[in-house]
Short mmCIF file of C-alpha atoms and ligand atoms in Angstrom, two decimals:
data_model
loop_
_atom_site.label_atom_id
_atom_site.label_comp_id
_atom_site.label_asym_id
_atom_site.label_seq_id
_atom_site.Cartn_x
_atom_site.Cartn_y
_atom_site.Cartn_z
CA ILE A 229 4.71 8.73 33.66
CA GLU A 230 6.44 5.44 33.66
CA SER A 231 4.97 3.91 30.55
CA ILE A 232 6.42 6.41 28.08
CA SER A 233 9.01 4.67 25.86
CA THR A 234 11.87 6.30 23.90
CA ASN A 235 13.03 5.64 20.32
CA HIS A 236 10.00 3.49 19.68
CA GLN A 237 9.85 1.49 16.36
CA LEU A 238 6.81 2.32 14.35
CA LYS A 239 7.05 -0.46 11.64
CA SER A 240 4.31 -2.63 13.01
CA LEU A 241 2.12 0.40 13.80
CA ASN A 242 1.70 1.66 10.26
CA THR A 243 0.08 -0.48 7.50
CA PHE A 244 2.58 0.58 4.90
CA GLY A 245 5.10 -1.28 7.13
CA ILE A 246 7.66 1.55 7.05
CA SER A 247 10.58 1.41 9.41
CA ALA A 248 10.98 4.65 11.38
CA THR A 249 11.10 5.70 15.03
CA CYS A 250 9.65 8.35 17.26
CA LYS A 251 11.48 10.13 20.11
CA LEU A 252 8.70 9.36 22.73
CA PHE A 253 5.78 6.94 22.67
CA TYR A 254 2.76 6.63 24.94
CA GLU A 255 -0.41 4.50 24.61
CA PHE A 256 -3.59 5.85 26.24
CA LYS A 257 -6.34 3.50 27.27
CA ASP A 258 -8.91 6.03 28.59
CA ILE A 259 -9.82 9.63 28.63
CA ASN A 260 -8.06 10.21 32.07
CA SER A 261 -4.72 8.83 30.92
CA LEU A 262 -4.97 11.14 27.96
CA LYS A 263 -5.69 14.10 30.02
CA GLU A 264 -2.82 13.15 32.29
CA ILE A 265 -0.25 12.85 29.52
CA LEU A 266 -1.53 16.13 27.89
CA SER A 267 -0.86 17.98 31.15
CA SER A 268 2.57 16.41 31.85
CA ASP A 269 5.69 18.51 31.63
CA ILE A 270 7.39 15.86 29.67
CA ILE A 271 5.54 16.73 26.45
CA LYS A 272 5.29 20.51 27.01
CA ASN A 273 7.50 21.39 24.13
CA GLU A 274 7.13 18.24 21.99
CA PRO A 275 5.25 17.99 18.80
CA ILE A 276 2.29 15.54 19.31
CA PHE A 277 1.02 13.00 16.81
CA ILE A 278 -2.17 10.93 17.60
CA LEU A 279 -1.80 7.52 16.14
CA GLY A 280 -4.84 5.39 15.44
CA GLY A 281 -4.61 2.20 13.27
CA GLY A 282 -1.69 3.75 11.25
CA SER A 283 -3.68 2.83 8.08
CA ASN A 284 -3.85 6.21 6.55
CA ILE A 285 -0.37 7.57 7.01
CA LEU A 286 2.92 7.72 5.18
CA ILE A 287 5.83 8.06 7.49
CA THR A 288 8.61 9.79 5.52
CA LYS A 289 11.06 10.43 8.45
CA ASN A 290 11.72 9.70 12.12
CA PHE A 291 9.30 11.60 14.25
CA ASP A 292 10.97 14.10 16.58
CA GLY A 293 8.21 14.36 19.11
CA ILE A 294 5.75 12.20 21.05
CA ILE A 295 3.33 9.70 19.56
CA LEU A 296 0.11 9.13 21.52
CA LYS A 297 -1.29 5.74 20.50
CA ASN A 298 -5.10 5.58 20.88
CA SER A 299 -6.38 2.45 22.75
CA ILE A 300 -9.70 3.68 24.09
CA THR A 301 -11.96 0.69 23.76
CA GLY A 302 -15.68 -0.21 24.46
CA ILE A 303 -18.87 -0.47 22.51
CA LYS A 304 -22.17 0.24 24.26
CA ILE A 305 -25.72 0.63 23.42
CA ILE A 306 -26.95 3.82 25.14
CA SER A 307 -30.59 4.03 24.03
CA GLU A 308 -33.04 2.68 21.58
CA THR A 309 -36.29 3.38 19.87
CA GLN A 310 -38.55 1.17 17.77
CA ASP A 311 -36.51 1.78 14.68
CA HIS A 312 -32.98 2.72 15.79
CA VAL A 313 -30.24 1.97 18.27
CA ILE A 314 -27.86 4.66 19.62
CA ILE A 315 -24.30 3.31 20.26
CA GLU A 316 -21.29 4.87 21.94
CA VAL A 317 -18.09 3.59 20.67
CA GLY A 318 -14.54 4.23 22.01
CA SER A 319 -12.28 5.86 19.35
CA GLY A 320 -9.54 3.17 19.79
CA VAL A 321 -12.06 0.35 18.77
CA ASN A 322 -10.97 -1.29 15.59
CA TRP A 323 -13.39 -0.20 12.83
CA HIS A 324 -14.05 -3.54 11.29
CA GLU A 325 -14.62 -5.14 14.69
CA PHE A 326 -17.33 -2.60 15.25
CA VAL A 327 -18.94 -3.39 11.77
CA LEU A 328 -18.92 -7.10 12.64
CA TRP A 329 -20.41 -6.29 16.09
CA SER A 330 -23.26 -4.36 14.48
CA VAL A 331 -23.96 -6.90 11.76
CA GLU A 332 -24.14 -9.72 14.28
CA LYS A 333 -26.77 -7.81 16.15
CA ASN A 334 -28.66 -7.25 12.83
CA LEU A 335 -28.10 -3.48 13.07
CA SER A 336 -27.82 -1.91 9.67
CA GLY A 337 -25.94 1.23 8.40
CA ILE A 338 -22.24 0.41 8.26
CA GLU A 339 -22.25 -3.11 6.66
CA ASN A 340 -21.03 -1.57 3.36
CA LEU A 341 -18.05 -0.21 5.24
CA ALA A 342 -16.68 -3.65 6.22
CA LEU A 343 -12.87 -4.29 6.20
CA ILE A 344 -11.89 -0.63 6.21
CA PRO A 345 -8.76 -0.57 8.13
CA GLY A 346 -8.11 1.80 11.01
CA LEU A 347 -9.89 2.83 14.22
CA VAL A 348 -13.26 4.18 14.90
CA GLY A 349 -11.77 7.54 16.02
CA ALA A 350 -10.38 8.09 12.55
CA SER A 351 -13.65 7.31 10.74
CA PRO A 352 -15.17 10.82 11.16
CA MET A 353 -11.86 12.55 10.37
CA GLN A 354 -11.98 11.64 6.72
CA ASN A 355 -15.60 10.59 6.52
CA ILE A 356 -14.65 7.10 5.49
CA GLY A 357 -16.67 5.73 2.65
CA ALA A 358 -17.03 2.76 0.30
CA TYR A 359 -19.62 1.05 -1.74
CA GLY A 360 -22.15 3.69 -1.72
CA VAL A 361 -22.12 4.64 1.96
CA GLU A 362 -20.25 7.28 3.96
CA ILE A 363 -19.83 7.21 7.72
CA LYS A 364 -21.52 10.67 7.88
CA ASP A 365 -24.84 8.88 7.23
CA THR A 366 -24.77 7.08 10.67
CA ILE A 367 -22.90 9.53 12.97
CA GLU A 368 -24.82 11.42 15.55
CA LYS A 369 -22.03 13.02 17.61
CA VAL A 370 -18.24 13.04 17.98
CA PHE A 371 -16.60 13.56 21.25
CA PHE A 372 -13.09 14.87 21.67
CA ILE A 373 -10.55 16.41 24.00
CA ASP A 374 -9.37 19.88 23.13
CA LYS A 375 -5.58 19.61 23.36
CA LYS A 376 -5.15 23.05 24.81
CA SER A 377 -7.90 23.20 27.52
CA LYS A 378 -7.92 19.42 28.00
CA ILE A 379 -11.74 19.75 28.19
CA GLU A 380 -13.96 17.17 26.52
CA LYS A 381 -16.34 18.72 23.99
CA ASN A 382 -18.68 17.30 21.26
CA LEU A 383 -19.99 18.17 17.85
CA THR A 384 -23.21 17.12 16.20
CA ASN A 385 -23.22 15.55 12.82
CA LYS A 386 -23.98 18.86 11.15
CA GLU A 387 -21.21 20.65 12.96
CA CYS A 388 -18.72 18.09 11.76
CA ARG A 389 -19.17 19.53 8.18
CA PHE A 390 -18.69 16.24 6.54
CA SER A 391 -17.94 16.01 2.76
CA TYR A 392 -16.04 13.51 0.55
CA ARG A 393 -13.12 12.30 2.50
CA ASN A 394 -13.31 15.44 4.62
CA SER A 395 -14.58 17.04 7.85
CA ILE A 396 -13.89 19.86 10.29
CA PHE A 397 -11.32 17.57 11.82
CA LYS A 398 -9.15 17.81 8.86
CA ASN A 399 -9.68 21.64 8.71
CA ASP A 400 -10.46 24.04 11.49
CA LEU A 401 -9.86 21.51 14.19
CA LYS A 402 -6.81 19.89 12.55
CA ASP A 403 -4.03 18.95 15.22
CA LYS A 404 -6.27 20.74 17.90
CA VAL A 405 -8.33 17.93 19.14
CA ILE A 406 -8.19 14.25 19.98
CA ILE A 407 -11.39 12.14 19.25
CA THR A 408 -12.36 10.03 22.36
CA LYS A 409 -15.64 8.53 21.26
CA VAL A 410 -18.15 8.50 18.47
CA ILE A 411 -22.00 8.17 18.85
CA PHE A 412 -23.63 6.21 16.01
CA LYS A 413 -27.28 5.72 15.12
CA LEU A 414 -27.92 2.33 13.43
CA SER A 415 -31.12 1.01 12.02
CA LYS A 416 -33.03 -2.07 13.29
CA HIS A 417 -34.30 -2.52 9.60
CA ASN A 418 -32.06 -3.57 6.79
CA LEU A 419 -31.13 -0.47 4.72
CA ASN A 420 -29.98 -2.58 1.76
CA ASN A 421 -27.80 0.00 0.13
CA ILE A 422 -26.93 -1.91 -3.05
CA SER A 423 -26.57 1.18 -5.33
CA TYR A 424 -23.01 0.06 -5.99
CA GLY A 425 -23.10 -2.43 -8.93
CA ALA A 426 -20.30 -4.70 -7.53
CA ILE A 427 -22.45 -5.54 -4.49
CA THR A 428 -25.43 -6.62 -6.67
CA SER A 429 -23.20 -8.85 -8.78
CA GLU A 430 -21.55 -10.31 -5.71
CA LEU A 431 -24.92 -11.11 -4.05
CA LYS A 432 -26.11 -12.68 -7.35
CA ALA A 433 -22.88 -14.68 -7.80
CA THR A 434 -23.20 -16.12 -4.24
CA ASN A 435 -26.99 -16.59 -4.55
CA LYS A 436 -27.75 -14.36 -1.48
CA VAL A 437 -30.83 -12.18 -0.63
CA ALA A 438 -29.69 -8.64 0.50
CA ASN A 439 -29.52 -7.99 4.19
CA CYS A 440 -26.96 -6.37 6.45
CA GLN A 441 -25.09 -9.69 6.91
CA THR A 442 -24.94 -10.75 3.27
CA ILE A 443 -23.97 -7.22 2.18
CA CYS A 444 -21.16 -7.16 4.78
CA GLN A 445 -19.91 -10.52 3.42
CA ALA A 446 -20.24 -9.33 -0.26
CA VAL A 447 -18.12 -6.27 0.66
CA ILE A 448 -15.55 -8.52 2.38
CA ASN A 449 -15.34 -10.69 -0.75
CA ILE A 450 -15.01 -7.78 -3.01
CA ARG A 451 -12.31 -5.96 -0.98
CA THR A 452 -10.38 -9.12 -0.45
CA ARG A 453 -10.16 -9.75 -4.12
CA LYS A 454 -9.22 -6.12 -5.04
CA LEU A 455 -7.22 -4.59 -2.17
CA PRO A 456 -4.05 -6.01 -0.69
CA ASP A 457 -4.01 -7.14 2.84
CA PRO A 458 -1.41 -5.10 4.82
CA LYS A 459 -0.37 -8.26 6.57
CA ASP A 460 0.90 -9.58 3.22
CA LEU A 461 1.77 -6.30 1.41
CA GLY A 462 2.32 -2.88 2.97
CA ASN A 463 -0.12 -0.31 1.82
CA SER A 464 -2.48 2.41 2.88
CA GLY A 465 -5.61 1.77 0.79
CA SER A 466 -6.30 4.42 -1.78
CA PHE A 467 -3.30 6.62 -1.83
CA PHE A 468 -5.07 9.46 -3.69
CA LYS A 469 -8.57 10.93 -3.47
CA ASN A 470 -10.76 10.62 -6.54
CA PRO A 471 -10.52 14.11 -8.06
CA VAL A 472 -13.77 16.16 -8.45
CA ILE A 473 -13.83 18.14 -11.61
CA GLU A 474 -16.21 20.39 -13.58
CA LYS A 475 -18.66 18.53 -15.87
CA LYS A 476 -17.47 20.80 -18.65
CA GLN A 477 -13.93 19.62 -18.31
CA PHE A 478 -14.98 15.98 -18.08
CA LYS A 479 -16.84 16.26 -21.37
CA GLU A 480 -13.80 17.81 -22.99
CA ILE A 481 -11.54 15.00 -21.79
CA GLN A 482 -14.19 12.43 -22.87
CA ILE A 483 -13.70 13.49 -26.50
CA GLN A 484 -10.14 12.38 -26.47
CA PHE A 485 -10.65 9.55 -23.89
CA PRO A 486 -14.15 8.25 -24.32
CA LYS A 487 -13.52 5.42 -21.71
CA ILE A 488 -12.80 7.81 -18.80
CA VAL A 489 -14.61 6.67 -15.71
CA GLY A 490 -16.62 9.29 -13.79
CA PHE A 491 -19.65 9.53 -11.51
CA GLN A 492 -21.94 12.38 -10.93
CA HIS A 493 -20.78 14.24 -7.75
CA SER A 494 -23.02 17.23 -7.75
CA LYS A 495 -25.03 19.12 -10.32
CA ASN A 496 -21.93 20.49 -12.16
CA HIS A 497 -19.17 18.14 -10.90
CA ILE A 498 -17.98 14.75 -11.75
CA LYS A 499 -15.84 12.59 -9.48
CA VAL A 500 -13.31 10.81 -11.65
CA ALA A 501 -11.81 7.48 -10.85
CA ALA A 502 -8.23 8.21 -10.09
CA GLY A 503 -7.32 4.51 -10.41
CA TRP A 504 -8.37 4.72 -14.09
CA LEU A 505 -6.42 7.79 -14.73
CA ILE A 506 -3.25 6.28 -13.04
CA GLU A 507 -3.67 3.02 -14.99
CA GLN A 508 -3.95 4.91 -18.25
CA ALA A 509 -0.79 6.82 -17.41
CA GLY A 510 0.86 3.44 -17.41
CA TRP A 511 1.57 2.97 -13.74
CA LYS A 512 -0.49 -0.08 -12.74
CA GLY A 513 1.87 -2.85 -11.55
CA PHE A 514 4.89 -0.55 -11.73
CA LYS A 515 7.67 -1.57 -9.42
CA VAL A 516 10.96 0.00 -8.59
CA GLY A 517 13.15 -1.40 -5.80
CA ASP A 518 10.76 -2.37 -2.94
CA ILE A 519 7.91 -0.03 -3.81
CA GLY A 520 5.27 0.22 -6.47
CA VAL A 521 1.64 0.49 -7.73
CA TYR A 522 -0.55 -2.40 -6.89
CA GLU A 523 -1.19 -4.68 -9.86
CA LYS A 524 -4.92 -4.93 -9.17
CA GLN A 525 -5.88 -1.38 -8.17
CA ALA A 526 -3.68 1.52 -9.44
CA LEU A 527 -4.88 3.76 -6.70
CA VAL A 528 -2.98 1.73 -4.06
CA LEU A 529 0.68 2.29 -3.64
CA VAL A 530 2.54 -0.63 -2.07
CA ASN A 531 5.63 -1.45 -0.02
CA TYR A 532 7.05 -4.89 -0.90
CA GLY A 533 9.15 -4.92 2.33
CA LYS A 534 12.04 -2.52 2.71
CA GLY A 535 10.57 0.50 0.96
CA ASN A 536 10.71 3.77 2.84
CA GLY A 537 8.36 6.74 2.93
CA GLU A 538 10.59 9.06 0.94
CA GLN A 539 10.60 6.69 -1.97
CA ILE A 540 6.77 6.33 -1.91
CA LEU A 541 6.39 10.00 -1.66
CA LYS A 542 8.67 10.49 -4.63
CA LEU A 543 6.72 7.91 -6.63
CA SER A 544 3.47 9.51 -5.76
CA LYS A 545 4.75 12.87 -7.06
CA LYS A 546 5.71 11.29 -10.37
CA ILE A 547 2.30 9.77 -10.69
CA GLN A 548 0.67 13.11 -9.97
CA GLU A 549 2.88 14.84 -12.52
CA SER A 550 2.15 12.18 -15.30
CA VAL A 551 -1.58 12.24 -14.65
CA PHE A 552 -1.59 16.00 -14.84
CA SER A 553 0.34 16.13 -18.11
CA LYS A 554 -1.85 13.46 -19.75
CA PHE A 555 -5.27 14.60 -18.43
CA ASN A 556 -4.78 18.10 -17.01
CA ILE A 557 -6.35 16.74 -13.75
CA LYS A 558 -4.63 17.31 -10.41
CA ILE A 559 -4.77 14.32 -8.02
CA VAL A 560 -3.93 14.78 -4.35
CA PRO A 561 -3.02 12.32 -1.60
CA GLU A 562 -5.65 10.94 0.63
CA VAL A 563 -3.18 9.66 3.13
CA ASN A 564 -1.57 12.02 5.62
CA ILE A 565 2.13 12.46 5.03
CA ILE A 566 4.23 12.79 8.15
N1 LIG B 652 -10.31 1.59 -12.12
C1 LIG B 652 -9.43 1.36 -13.10
N2 LIG B 652 -8.17 1.01 -12.88
C2 LIG B 652 -7.73 0.79 -11.52
C3 LIG B 652 -8.54 1.00 -10.57
C4 LIG B 652 -9.92 1.44 -10.83
O1 LIG B 652 -9.84 1.39 -14.24
O2 LIG B 652 -6.53 0.44 -11.40
C5 LIG B 652 -11.73 1.94 -12.33
C6 LIG B 652 -12.63 0.75 -11.93
O3 LIG B 652 -12.70 -0.09 -13.05
C7 LIG B 652 -13.85 1.42 -11.61
C8 LIG B 652 -13.49 2.71 -11.03
O4 LIG B 652 -12.07 2.95 -11.38
O5 LIG B 652 -14.62 1.61 -12.75
C9 LIG B 652 -13.61 2.74 -9.59
O6 LIG B 652 -12.74 1.78 -8.95
P1 LIG B 652 -13.09 1.10 -7.48
O7 LIG B 652 -14.51 0.58 -7.55
O8 LIG B 652 -11.97 0.12 -7.19
O9 LIG B 652 -13.08 2.32 -6.54
P2 LIG B 652 -12.06 3.62 -6.35
O10 LIG B 652 -12.83 4.81 -6.77
O11 LIG B 652 -10.87 3.33 -6.91
C10 LIG B 652 -13.02 4.20 -3.97
C11 LIG B 652 -12.45 4.53 -2.59
C12 LIG B 652 -12.11 3.18 -1.96
C13 LIG B 652 -13.34 2.28 -1.76
C14 LIG B 652 -13.95 1.98 -3.21
C15 LIG B 652 -15.16 1.29 -3.24
C16 LIG B 652 -11.52 6.66 -2.76
C17 LIG B 652 -10.23 7.46 -2.76
N3 LIG B 652 -11.29 5.40 -2.74
O12 LIG B 652 -12.01 3.67 -4.78
O13 LIG B 652 -11.66 3.52 -0.57
O14 LIG B 652 -13.09 1.15 -1.15
O15 LIG B 652 -14.12 3.32 -3.90
O16 LIG B 652 -16.24 2.09 -2.72
O17 LIG B 652 -12.58 7.33 -2.72
C18 LIG B 652 -9.72 4.09 0.70
O18 LIG B 652 -10.14 5.13 0.76
O19 LIG B 652 -8.63 3.69 1.16
C19 LIG B 652 -10.43 3.11 -0.17
C20 LIG B 652 -9.96 1.90 -0.47
#
């Protein structure tokens, strides 16, 4: 296969902007070229890594194997009813472009997820979520190629076992499949999910009535103010997940730290704002060499230019340790470390 390149530079392919190489690199544009590369002798004994938008990874060393870059495109409406539209989207489509496409057509369901970096194919993996909405609320089915058999299979929403930043693709099917397309069900009526306070404030401030377009714009405004654009500053969004702890423990911590931020997660569990914990542990705005903790959102680690993955990983461990010693809460990375 001619289009395989060697010693490929990954700097522009990960939003942290980390300089590293991979032994082999191949971009697949459709299912057939994916099947072809998976069956070829060249990669028989090579570790494989599927790269999407590179927005949720931390590369800590050169990759000694083949990176397959997903470029399967296409958005198409496959059926509709009076209230809903079923849409098939290629896993290599840029997530935000799909959000803009839906909003333009007045289809509601994913407007709260505007400006999340990455590709459509990665969205079910970690059940992307923001501003009161998770992708699991709109997914019908996920199609993928089984790496071993090279056969295309699919799972229904329920079979994907979605939960907070988690799914079967991060567990039982981890490293075993490659997502090829995702089927979404969007609503023809505005869902107006404005449960998240910041959206209501933003709509008010800009004097807008809620609909999928104004909510989308509100989210774009909020995110642009709070989160760094990888084009200007290397980052991978939230570096850690928000930890879920028992209500009992939360109440105990509250005695000493009455301002701790937490949200009801389930009957007996509270999801704690890791950004708050990290800020209280003194890390917000911290900078060493070319890496640091973003000054406006402590959950985001940043690369000012020449930082490397090892340094960021080391910093993340220090943050974990200090949060643990101050609050007795374990925080774990949300990004995939490779
Ligand atoms: N907070 C602080 N200090 C900080 C950061 C946050 O005190 O430095 C407090 C805020 O004041 C707020 C609370 O923590 O009371 C929550 O902050 P925010 O609304 O910024 O959301 P988050 O919990 O930090 C999560 C997601 C984001 C998503 C936002 C909005 C995770 C791991 N992160 O962040 O997702 O955009 O909610 O819904 O769940 C991502 O996954 O990459 C990501 C950016």
